[in-house]
mmCIF file of C-alpha atoms in Angstrom:
data_model
loop_
_atom_site.group_PDB
_atom_site.id
_atom_site.type_symbol
_atom_site.label_atom_id
_atom_site.label_comp_id
_atom_site.label_asym_id
_atom_site.label_seq_id
_atom_site.Cartn_x
_atom_site.Cartn_y
_atom_site.Cartn_z
ATOM 1 C CA MET P 1 18.367 -7.672 10.994
ATOM 2 C CA GLU P 2 15.472 -5.882 12.426
ATOM 3 C CA ILE P 3 14.532 -2.813 10.517
ATOM 4 C CA ASN P 4 13.261 0.322 12.014
ATOM 5 C CA ARG P 5 9.860 1.460 10.455
ATOM 6 C CA TYR P 6 9.850 5.099 9.266
ATOM 7 C CA ILE P 7 6.336 5.595 10.849
ATOM 8 C CA LYS P 8 7.090 4.140 14.387
ATOM 9 C CA LYS P 9 7.917 7.586 15.935
ATOM 10 C CA ASP P 10 4.839 9.358 14.309
ATOM 11 C CA ILE P 11 2.374 6.432 15.717
ATOM 12 C CA LEU P 12 3.950 7.071 19.020
ATOM 13 C CA LYS P 13 3.161 10.607 18.873
ATOM 14 C CA LYS P 14 -0.435 10.111 18.015
ATOM 15 C CA LEU P 15 -1.221 7.466 20.719
ATOM 16 C CA GLN P 16 -2.911 10.106 22.729
ATOM 17 C CA PRO P 17 -5.825 9.603 25.468
ATOM 18 C CA ASN P 18 -9.091 9.159 24.399
ATOM 19 C CA LYS P 19 -7.902 8.668 20.696
ATOM 20 C CA ALA P 20 -7.645 5.759 18.452
ATOM 21 C CA VAL P 21 -4.661 5.172 16.041
ATOM 22 C CA VAL P 22 -5.615 2.802 13.057
ATOM 23 C CA LEU P 23 -2.661 1.150 11.315
ATOM 24 C CA TYR P 24 -3.800 -0.363 7.758
ATOM 25 C CA GLY P 25 -1.405 -2.387 5.496
ATOM 26 C CA PRO P 26 -1.174 -6.011 3.467
ATOM 27 C CA ARG P 27 -0.761 -9.145 5.443
ATOM 28 C CA GLN P 28 2.826 -10.036 6.293
ATOM 29 C CA VAL P 29 4.400 -6.315 5.818
ATOM 30 C CA GLY P 30 5.064 -6.312 9.455
ATOM 31 C CA LYS P 31 2.115 -4.632 11.319
ATOM 32 C CA THR P 32 2.156 -6.956 14.250
ATOM 33 C CA THR P 33 5.973 -6.838 14.456
ATOM 34 C CA LEU P 34 5.818 -2.865 14.383
ATOM 35 C CA VAL P 35 3.112 -2.918 17.040
ATOM 36 C CA LYS P 36 5.312 -5.040 19.466
ATOM 37 C CA GLU P 37 8.258 -2.678 18.899
ATOM 38 C CA ILE P 38 5.998 0.147 20.024
ATOM 39 C CA LEU P 39 4.994 -1.817 23.122
ATOM 40 C CA LYS P 40 8.456 -1.986 24.049
ATOM 41 C CA ASP P 41 8.083 1.539 25.253
ATOM 42 C CA PHE P 42 5.015 0.809 27.690
ATOM 43 C CA LYS P 43 5.174 -1.299 30.808
ATOM 44 C CA LYS P 44 3.637 -4.797 30.561
ATOM 45 C CA GLU P 45 1.165 -3.905 33.215
ATOM 46 C CA ASP P 46 -0.147 -0.858 31.390
ATOM 47 C CA TYR P 47 -1.374 -2.555 28.028
ATOM 48 C CA LEU P 48 -3.863 -5.121 26.888
ATOM 49 C CA PHE P 49 -2.914 -7.017 23.603
ATOM 50 C CA LEU P 50 -5.679 -8.607 21.572
ATOM 51 C CA ASN P 51 -6.055 -10.670 18.402
ATOM 52 C CA GLY P 52 -9.298 -9.801 16.448
ATOM 53 C CA GLU P 53 -9.275 -13.397 15.040
ATOM 54 C CA ASN P 54 -9.674 -14.870 18.286
ATOM 55 C CA LYS P 55 -13.204 -16.088 18.379
ATOM 56 C CA SER P 56 -13.721 -15.420 22.114
ATOM 57 C CA VAL P 57 -12.227 -11.916 21.800
ATOM 58 C CA GLN P 58 -14.568 -11.293 19.039
ATOM 59 C CA LYS P 59 -17.398 -12.373 21.301
ATOM 60 C CA TRP P 60 -17.203 -9.485 24.078
ATOM 61 C CA LEU P 61 -15.209 -7.018 21.865
ATOM 62 C CA SER P 62 -18.309 -6.650 19.561
ATOM 63 C CA SER P 63 -20.839 -6.559 22.544
ATOM 64 C CA GLN P 64 -21.675 -2.771 22.244
ATOM 65 C CA GLU P 65 -22.188 -2.927 25.930
ATOM 66 C CA VAL P 66 -20.012 -0.391 28.148
ATOM 67 C CA ASP P 67 -20.243 -2.829 31.045
ATOM 68 C CA ILE P 68 -19.151 -5.882 29.375
ATOM 69 C CA LEU P 69 -16.165 -4.004 27.836
ATOM 70 C CA LYS P 70 -14.960 -2.802 31.184
ATOM 71 C CA GLN P 71 -14.984 -6.286 32.671
ATOM 72 C CA TYR P 72 -12.468 -7.187 30.352
ATOM 73 C CA ILE P 73 -10.615 -4.260 29.502
ATOM 74 C CA GLY P 74 -10.261 -3.114 33.102
ATOM 75 C CA ASN P 75 -7.885 -0.355 33.924
ATOM 76 C CA TYR P 76 -5.252 -0.731 31.341
ATOM 77 C CA LYS P 77 -4.151 2.413 29.645
ATOM 78 C CA LEU P 78 -3.434 1.179 26.292
ATOM 79 C CA LEU P 79 -5.547 -1.494 24.340
ATOM 80 C CA VAL P 80 -3.922 -2.991 21.282
ATOM 81 C CA ILE P 81 -6.270 -5.089 18.783
ATOM 82 C CA ASP P 82 -4.435 -6.768 15.746
ATOM 83 C CA GLU P 83 -6.391 -7.600 12.808
ATOM 84 C CA ALA P 84 -9.415 -5.414 14.197
ATOM 85 C CA GLN P 85 -11.460 -5.806 11.107
ATOM 86 C CA LYS P 86 -12.324 -9.178 12.253
ATOM 87 C CA VAL P 87 -14.271 -8.087 15.078
ATOM 88 C CA ASP P 88 -18.131 -7.142 14.344
ATOM 89 C CA LYS P 89 -19.055 -3.393 14.560
ATOM 90 C CA ILE P 90 -15.429 -2.587 15.689
ATOM 91 C CA GLY P 91 -15.879 0.971 15.163
ATOM 92 C CA LEU P 92 -18.846 1.556 17.220
ATOM 93 C CA ASN P 93 -17.090 -0.605 20.098
ATOM 94 C CA LEU P 94 -14.063 1.382 19.853
ATOM 95 C CA LYS P 95 -16.191 4.662 19.845
ATOM 96 C CA LEU P 96 -17.487 3.342 23.273
ATOM 97 C CA ILE P 97 -14.083 2.704 24.720
ATOM 98 C CA VAL P 98 -12.757 5.881 23.661
ATOM 99 C CA ASP P 99 -15.743 7.977 25.049
ATOM 100 C CA HIS P 100 -16.087 5.925 28.276
ATOM 101 C CA PHE P 101 -12.807 4.714 29.338
ATOM 102 C CA LYS P 102 -10.783 7.635 31.204
ATOM 103 C CA ASP P 103 -7.478 8.303 29.530
ATOM 104 C CA ILE P 104 -7.308 5.306 27.589
ATOM 105 C CA LYS P 105 -5.278 4.967 24.229
ATOM 106 C CA VAL P 106 -6.189 2.490 21.545
ATOM 107 C CA LEU P 107 -4.180 1.135 18.592
ATOM 108 C CA ALA P 108 -5.840 -1.203 16.008
ATOM 109 C CA THR P 109 -4.432 -2.779 13.061
ATOM 110 C CA GLY P 110 -6.020 -4.167 10.015
ATOM 111 C CA SER P 111 -4.927 -5.785 6.829
ATOM 112 C CA SER P 112 -8.266 -4.984 4.707
ATOM 113 C CA SER P 113 -9.486 -1.442 4.514
ATOM 114 C CA PHE P 114 -12.699 -2.240 3.114
ATOM 115 C CA GLU P 115 -13.666 -3.962 6.162
ATOM 116 C CA LEU P 116 -11.760 -2.021 8.898
ATOM 117 C CA ALA P 117 -12.223 1.418 7.363
ATOM 118 C CA ASN P 118 -15.794 1.035 6.505
ATOM 119 C CA GLN P 119 -16.513 0.142 10.216
ATOM 120 C CA VAL P 120 -14.407 2.939 11.965
ATOM 121 C CA GLY P 121 -14.778 5.718 9.484
ATOM 122 C CA GLU P 122 -18.231 7.488 10.872
ATOM 123 C CA PRO P 123 -18.184 6.135 14.327
ATOM 124 C CA LEU P 124 -14.599 7.592 14.979
ATOM 125 C CA VAL P 125 -14.710 10.733 13.317
ATOM 126 C CA GLY P 126 -12.655 13.055 15.345
ATOM 127 C CA ARG P 127 -11.305 10.287 17.201
ATOM 128 C CA LYS P 128 -8.704 8.623 15.145
ATOM 129 C CA TRP P 129 -5.516 8.863 13.399
ATOM 130 C CA GLN P 130 -4.753 6.452 10.559
ATOM 131 C CA PHE P 131 -1.228 5.194 8.975
ATOM 132 C CA THR P 132 -0.643 2.673 6.266
ATOM 133 C CA LEU P 133 2.188 0.619 6.548
ATOM 134 C CA PHE P 134 3.780 -0.674 3.369
ATOM 135 C CA PRO P 135 6.620 -3.275 2.513
ATOM 136 C CA ILE P 136 10.037 -1.866 3.672
ATOM 137 C CA SER P 137 10.852 1.312 1.541
ATOM 138 C CA GLN P 138 14.116 2.509 0.499
ATOM 139 C CA LEU P 139 13.562 5.502 2.734
ATOM 140 C CA GLU P 140 13.767 2.809 5.557
ATOM 141 C CA LEU P 141 16.564 1.054 4.172
ATOM 142 C CA ALA P 142 18.853 3.994 3.551
ATOM 143 C CA GLU P 143 19.604 3.989 7.408
ATOM 144 C CA TYR P 144 21.234 0.462 6.772
ATOM 145 C CA GLU P 145 22.945 0.755 3.210
ATOM 146 C CA ASN P 146 25.662 2.885 2.095
ATOM 147 C CA ARG P 147 25.181 4.008 -1.732
ATOM 148 C CA GLY P 148 27.077 1.028 -3.198
ATOM 149 C CA GLU P 149 25.294 -1.669 -1.193
ATOM 150 C CA THR P 150 22.168 0.002 -2.413
ATOM 151 C CA GLU P 151 23.109 0.134 -6.157
ATOM 152 C CA ASN P 152 24.293 -3.562 -5.732
ATOM 153 C CA LYS P 153 20.771 -4.641 -4.230
ATOM 154 C CA LEU P 154 18.707 -2.527 -6.767
ATOM 155 C CA GLU P 155 17.995 -5.503 -9.072
ATOM 156 C CA SER P 156 17.282 -7.657 -6.307
ATOM 157 C CA LYS P 157 14.582 -5.318 -5.132
ATOM 158 C CA ILE P 158 13.234 -4.804 -8.561
ATOM 159 C CA ILE P 159 12.801 -8.574 -9.244
ATOM 160 C CA TYR P 160 11.867 -9.660 -5.524
ATOM 161 C CA GLY P 161 10.469 -6.652 -3.945
ATOM 162 C CA ALA P 162 10.408 -5.500 -0.319
ATOM 163 C CA TYR P 163 8.426 -7.628 1.917
ATOM 164 C CA PRO P 164 10.158 -7.728 5.241
ATOM 165 C CA ASP P 165 11.105 -11.445 5.128
ATOM 166 C CA VAL P 166 12.123 -11.214 1.613
ATOM 167 C CA VAL P 167 14.278 -8.287 2.305
ATOM 168 C CA LYS P 168 16.180 -10.204 5.321
ATOM 169 C CA ILE P 169 17.484 -12.952 3.448
ATOM 170 C CA ASP P 170 20.097 -12.972 0.452
ATOM 171 C CA ILE P 171 19.353 -16.644 -1.073
ATOM 172 C CA PHE P 172 17.134 -16.098 -4.085
ATOM 173 C CA LYS P 173 15.572 -19.164 -4.010
ATOM 174 C CA GLU P 174 14.366 -18.856 -0.330
ATOM 175 C CA LYS P 175 12.955 -15.193 -1.595
ATOM 176 C CA GLN P 176 10.817 -17.106 -4.203
ATOM 177 C CA ASP P 177 9.566 -19.453 -1.778
ATOM 178 C CA ILE P 178 8.574 -16.690 0.598
ATOM 179 C CA LEU P 179 6.639 -14.662 -2.182
ATOM 180 C CA ASN P 180 4.977 -17.674 -3.395
ATOM 181 C CA GLU P 181 3.886 -18.562 -0.021
ATOM 182 C CA ILE P 182 2.590 -14.865 0.561
ATOM 183 C CA VAL P 183 0.525 -15.233 -2.772
ATOM 184 C CA ASP P 184 -0.782 -18.659 -2.014
ATOM 185 C CA SER P 185 -1.526 -18.214 1.674
ATOM 186 C CA TYR P 186 -2.174 -14.493 2.406
ATOM 187 C CA LEU P 187 -2.781 -12.157 -0.582
ATOM 188 C CA TYR P 188 -6.388 -13.106 -1.021
ATOM 189 C CA GLN P 189 -7.176 -14.210 2.300
ATOM 190 C CA ASP P 190 -9.196 -11.023 3.219
ATOM 191 C CA LEU P 191 -10.665 -10.709 -0.166
ATOM 192 C CA LEU P 192 -12.014 -14.157 -0.381
ATOM 193 C CA GLU P 193 -13.836 -13.896 2.921
ATOM 194 C CA PHE P 194 -15.857 -11.324 1.757
ATOM 195 C CA ASN P 195 -19.420 -12.583 1.043
ATOM 196 C CA GLU P 196 -19.392 -11.340 -2.492
ATOM 197 C CA ILE P 197 -16.400 -13.012 -3.963
ATOM 198 C CA LYS P 198 -17.096 -16.329 -5.114
ATOM 199 C CA LYS P 199 -14.688 -17.121 -7.877
ATOM 200 C CA SER P 200 -11.163 -17.076 -6.754
ATOM 201 C CA GLN P 201 -9.729 -18.045 -9.828
ATOM 202 C CA LYS P 202 -11.111 -14.991 -11.452
ATOM 203 C CA ILE P 203 -9.301 -12.756 -9.105
ATOM 204 C CA ILE P 204 -5.757 -14.608 -10.204
ATOM 205 C CA ASP P 205 -6.963 -14.038 -13.802
ATOM 206 C CA ILE P 206 -7.435 -10.295 -13.241
ATOM 207 C CA LEU P 207 -4.245 -10.075 -11.438
ATOM 208 C CA LYS P 208 -2.144 -11.959 -14.192
ATOM 209 C CA ASN P 209 -3.747 -9.456 -16.694
ATOM 210 C CA LEU P 210 -2.887 -6.379 -14.814
ATOM 211 C CA ALA P 211 0.756 -7.759 -14.471
ATOM 212 C CA PHE P 212 1.496 -7.538 -18.122
ATOM 213 C CA GLN P 213 -0.254 -4.028 -18.315
ATOM 214 C CA ILE P 214 1.737 -2.043 -15.859
ATOM 215 C CA GLY P 215 2.337 1.407 -17.254
ATOM 216 C CA SER P 216 -0.634 0.953 -19.830
ATOM 217 C CA GLU P 217 -4.187 2.227 -19.487
ATOM 218 C CA VAL P 218 -6.404 -0.759 -18.587
ATOM 219 C CA SER P 219 -9.594 -1.073 -20.760
ATOM 220 C CA LEU P 220 -12.165 -2.604 -18.183
ATOM 221 C CA GLN P 221 -14.047 -3.828 -21.299
ATOM 222 C CA GLU P 222 -10.958 -5.747 -22.633
ATOM 223 C CA LEU P 223 -10.033 -7.052 -19.341
ATOM 224 C CA GLY P 224 -13.617 -8.189 -18.467
ATOM 225 C CA ASN P 225 -13.539 -10.184 -22.109
ATOM 226 C CA ALA P 226 -10.119 -11.871 -21.147
ATOM 227 C CA VAL P 227 -11.608 -13.198 -17.817
ATOM 228 C CA SER P 228 -15.114 -13.698 -18.853
ATOM 229 C CA LEU P 229 -16.699 -11.062 -16.389
ATOM 230 C CA ASN P 230 -18.922 -8.140 -16.968
ATOM 231 C CA ILE P 231 -17.570 -4.763 -16.201
ATOM 232 C CA ARG P 232 -19.397 -4.321 -13.079
ATOM 233 C CA THR P 233 -17.934 -7.227 -11.610
ATOM 234 C CA VAL P 234 -14.418 -6.474 -12.506
ATOM 235 C CA GLU P 235 -14.748 -2.944 -11.291
ATOM 236 C CA LYS P 236 -16.080 -4.534 -7.963
ATOM 237 C CA TYR P 237 -12.993 -7.072 -7.911
ATOM 238 C CA LEU P 238 -10.419 -3.994 -8.939
ATOM 239 C CA ASP P 239 -11.857 -1.884 -6.134
ATOM 240 C CA LEU P 240 -11.731 -4.654 -3.419
ATOM 241 C CA LEU P 241 -8.098 -5.740 -4.544
ATOM 242 C CA GLU P 242 -7.063 -1.957 -3.890
ATOM 243 C CA LYS P 243 -8.472 -2.014 -0.568
ATOM 244 C CA THR P 244 -6.679 -5.189 0.413
ATOM 245 C CA PHE P 245 -3.350 -3.474 -0.506
ATOM 246 C CA VAL P 246 -2.611 -5.678 -3.707
ATOM 247 C CA ILE P 247 -2.916 -2.947 -6.469
ATOM 248 C CA LYS P 248 -3.155 0.864 -6.666
ATOM 249 C CA ARG P 249 -5.012 2.704 -9.270
ATOM 250 C CA VAL P 250 -4.101 5.803 -11.006
ATOM 251 C CA ASN P 251 -6.174 8.117 -12.947
ATOM 252 C CA GLY P 252 -5.301 10.109 -15.903
ATOM 253 C CA PHE P 253 -4.689 14.076 -15.633
ATOM 254 C CA SER P 254 -6.583 16.487 -17.770
ATOM 255 C CA ARG P 255 -7.663 19.928 -17.723
ATOM 256 C CA ASN P 256 -10.435 18.869 -19.868
ATOM 257 C CA LEU P 257 -8.593 19.351 -23.000
ATOM 258 C CA ARG P 258 -9.790 17.062 -25.799
ATOM 259 C CA LYS P 259 -6.522 15.620 -26.633
ATOM 260 C CA GLU P 260 -5.747 14.426 -23.330
ATOM 261 C CA VAL P 261 -6.645 10.622 -21.956
ATOM 262 C CA SER P 262 -8.398 10.446 -18.754
ATOM 263 C CA LYS P 263 -11.153 8.009 -18.635
ATOM 264 C CA MET P 264 -8.916 4.834 -18.340
ATOM 265 C CA SER P 265 -6.577 3.882 -15.197
ATOM 266 C CA LYS P 266 -3.355 2.377 -14.907
ATOM 267 C CA TYR P 267 -2.973 -0.101 -12.214
ATOM 268 C CA TYR P 268 0.360 -0.864 -10.034
ATOM 269 C CA PHE P 269 1.199 -3.656 -7.683
ATOM 270 C CA PHE P 270 1.933 -2.797 -4.026
ATOM 271 C CA ASP P 271 5.029 -4.824 -4.526
ATOM 272 C CA ASN P 272 7.050 -6.027 -7.398
ATOM 273 C CA GLY P 273 8.239 -9.591 -5.866
ATOM 274 C CA VAL P 274 4.239 -10.189 -5.657
ATOM 275 C CA ARG P 275 3.734 -9.215 -9.164
ATOM 276 C CA ASN P 276 6.519 -11.603 -10.285
ATOM 277 C CA ALA P 277 5.057 -14.366 -8.127
ATOM 278 C CA ILE P 278 1.722 -14.153 -9.686
ATOM 279 C CA ILE P 279 3.351 -14.605 -13.354
ATOM 280 C CA GLN P 280 5.984 -16.716 -12.043
ATOM 281 C CA ASN P 281 8.816 -14.989 -13.529
ATOM 282 C CA PHE P 282 11.975 -14.118 -11.251
ATOM 283 C CA ASN P 283 14.398 -14.131 -14.025
ATOM 284 C CA SER P 284 17.536 -11.737 -13.716
ATOM 285 C CA LEU P 285 16.788 -8.301 -15.673
ATOM 286 C CA ASP P 286 19.130 -9.373 -18.659
ATOM 287 C CA LEU P 287 16.880 -12.167 -19.443
ATOM 288 C CA ARG P 288 13.664 -10.017 -19.398
ATOM 289 C CA ASN P 289 11.498 -8.219 -21.651
ATOM 290 C CA ASP P 290 9.601 -6.279 -18.870
ATOM 291 C CA VAL P 291 12.402 -4.157 -17.330
ATOM 292 C CA GLY P 292 10.568 -0.905 -18.075
ATOM 293 C CA GLN P 293 7.377 -2.132 -16.389
ATOM 294 C CA LEU P 294 9.314 -3.319 -13.451
ATOM 295 C CA TRP P 295 11.105 -0.279 -13.020
ATOM 296 C CA GLU P 296 8.199 1.952 -13.246
ATOM 297 C CA ASN P 297 6.308 0.021 -10.596
ATOM 298 C CA TYR P 298 9.220 -0.061 -8.400
ATOM 299 C CA LEU P 299 9.643 3.803 -8.708
ATOM 300 C CA PHE P 300 5.979 4.414 -8.330
ATOM 301 C CA MET P 301 5.428 2.502 -5.357
ATOM 302 C CA GLU P 302 8.646 3.769 -3.403
ATOM 303 C CA ARG P 303 7.647 7.400 -4.144
ATOM 304 C CA LEU P 304 4.186 6.500 -2.704
ATOM 305 C CA LYS P 305 5.835 5.184 0.331
ATOM 306 C CA ARG P 306 8.058 8.013 0.940
ATOM 307 C CA ASN P 307 5.384 10.747 0.219
ATOM 308 C CA GLU P 308 3.020 8.921 2.879
ATOM 309 C CA TYR P 309 5.614 8.247 5.261
ATOM 310 C CA LYS P 310 6.914 12.151 5.116
ATOM 311 C CA ASN P 311 3.226 13.256 5.041
ATOM 312 C CA ILE P 312 3.900 14.812 1.637
ATOM 313 C CA LYS P 313 0.280 15.406 0.130
ATOM 314 C CA SER P 314 -0.229 15.337 -3.308
ATOM 315 C CA ASN P 315 -2.616 14.320 -6.086
ATOM 316 C CA ILE P 316 -1.079 11.634 -8.116
ATOM 317 C CA TYR P 317 -1.880 10.908 -11.983
ATOM 318 C CA PHE P 318 -0.404 9.902 -15.119
ATOM 319 C CA TRP P 319 -0.623 11.887 -18.398
ATOM 320 C CA ARG P 320 -1.264 10.929 -21.846
ATOM 321 C CA THR P 321 -2.515 12.456 -25.207
ATOM 322 C CA TYR P 322 -4.442 10.220 -27.786
ATOM 323 C CA ASP P 323 -1.322 10.634 -30.187
ATOM 324 C CA LYS P 324 0.525 8.745 -27.521
ATOM 325 C CA LYS P 325 2.769 11.621 -25.698
ATOM 326 C CA GLU P 326 2.858 10.594 -22.223
ATOM 327 C CA ILE P 327 4.414 11.189 -18.691
ATOM 328 C CA ASP P 328 4.503 8.299 -16.266
ATOM 329 C CA LEU P 329 3.741 10.144 -12.894
ATOM 330 C CA ILE P 330 2.160 13.651 -12.399
ATOM 331 C CA GLU P 331 2.188 14.835 -8.572
ATOM 332 C CA GLU P 332 0.053 17.790 -7.974
ATOM 333 C CA ARG P 333 1.295 19.786 -4.828
ATOM 334 C CA GLU P 334 0.292 22.921 -3.482
ATOM 335 C CA GLY P 335 -1.084 24.150 -6.952
ATOM 336 C CA LYS P 336 1.883 23.063 -8.902
ATOM 337 C CA LEU P 337 2.389 20.137 -11.374
ATOM 338 C CA PHE P 338 5.584 18.035 -11.360
ATOM 339 C CA GLY P 339 6.150 15.319 -13.956
ATOM 340 C CA TYR P 340 8.316 12.558 -13.735
ATOM 341 C CA GLU P 341 9.261 10.028 -16.367
ATOM 342 C CA PHE P 342 10.548 6.620 -15.713
ATOM 343 C CA LYS P 343 13.458 5.180 -17.690
ATOM 344 C CA TYR P 344 15.700 2.411 -16.421
ATOM 345 C CA ASN P 345 18.869 3.352 -18.561
ATOM 346 C CA LYS P 346 17.860 6.355 -20.765
ATOM 347 C CA THR P 347 16.978 9.875 -20.761
ATOM 348 C CA ALA P 348 14.049 11.858 -22.421
ATOM 349 C CA LYS P 349 12.763 15.482 -23.063
ATOM 350 C CA ALA P 350 9.517 16.625 -21.929
ATOM 351 C CA PRO P 351 6.864 16.227 -24.611
ATOM 352 C CA LYS P 352 6.148 19.391 -26.430
ATOM 353 C CA ALA P 353 2.222 19.126 -25.791
ATOM 354 C CA TRP P 354 3.128 19.148 -22.217
ATOM 355 C CA LYS P 355 5.488 22.076 -22.080
ATOM 356 C CA GLU P 356 3.033 24.062 -24.111
ATOM 357 C CA THR P 357 -0.268 23.268 -22.260
ATOM 358 C CA TYR P 358 1.507 23.386 -18.846
ATOM 359 C CA PRO P 359 4.332 25.715 -19.099
ATOM 360 C CA GLU P 360 4.875 26.358 -15.465
ATOM 361 C CA ALA P 361 4.964 22.685 -14.757
ATOM 362 C CA SER P 362 8.308 20.640 -14.423
ATOM 363 C CA PHE P 363 9.603 17.613 -15.808
ATOM 364 C CA GLU P 364 12.310 15.108 -14.778
ATOM 365 C CA VAL P 365 13.639 11.781 -15.992
ATOM 366 C CA ILE P 366 14.311 9.412 -13.166
ATOM 367 C CA ASN P 367 16.904 6.736 -13.960
ATOM 368 C CA LYS P 368 19.317 4.466 -12.295
ATOM 369 C CA ASP P 369 21.677 7.788 -11.856
ATOM 370 C CA ASN P 370 19.266 9.757 -9.899
ATOM 371 C CA TYR P 371 16.710 7.611 -8.439
ATOM 372 C CA LEU P 372 17.844 7.565 -5.039
ATOM 373 C CA ASP P 373 17.204 11.350 -4.546
ATOM 374 C CA PHE P 374 13.652 10.823 -6.075
ATOM 375 C CA LEU P 375 12.850 8.069 -3.353
ATOM 376 C CA VAL P 376 14.719 9.291 -0.133
#
């Protein structure tokens, strides 16, 4: 089953003459498949498809010479570069292409934003649109499932996540094999090629520690002690893990009230299946003691996908006081605050301190009964 990706239509709209569309996202999430789907709307003779991991392509595409670029690109009207972060000075070369090739459209993909974003940021100011492709979202699956099917598959999504190859098969053992392959062969690939990363086992140790702290603030000092690294190195690794789409950091919300926690961050995994593969636990929910953590991670990331795809701009936080009153997710949109508490089976009331401090803010519990409205 091929799943239509929600942002395909938006990318097609933004493929404009003398502009670049940059598509970010983790490896194995379907960027190349999406690009090939987009190319079906173009004639074969109108586009040039390049793989940035190809050494010969890297050589001429990094030349910064307009004449050399023209010799290879010729009169193509659409240039597609997969894994563009592998090309040296790709941003400067894309700027030359956008500026010197009449009516050309450019589509570039990258699996590590710390390489590609750093290269294309300044050179392509005013010349690019950017999108992020996530693992399959519930928003996308809604096109193929009725409510009964969605509810029947909920536990599988919470445990095995939503990478395309995982979603497309029903046999749990095969899902596990795919996730183990993603973690072993792809998850750290871009990260370990970064020349400042020398201790791959430390990255795995950090992720294992984070996997057991979903929903809790993470002390960098304690994390550093657990993996025998100093705080600055831990901060660097966490930043790179976020930029390679493994984890997502969320800061605490505060209006400078002394009772509110704001200095520490929470970390979520881009995909529940990857998180469970890292700790090698694919047990069913009735055999687990981390259902609350999995539910929170699932809802947080699905909400992030939904807002990103629908272009709903919001600042995201968690809220907690020093006496441990908390709300899992705070969205700040158009000057208003929206609080969401994630409970798998239960309900809850808004903390008194939240209502007193932010009387105009809303509060809602998201559980199995109403989560679809929250995600779609």
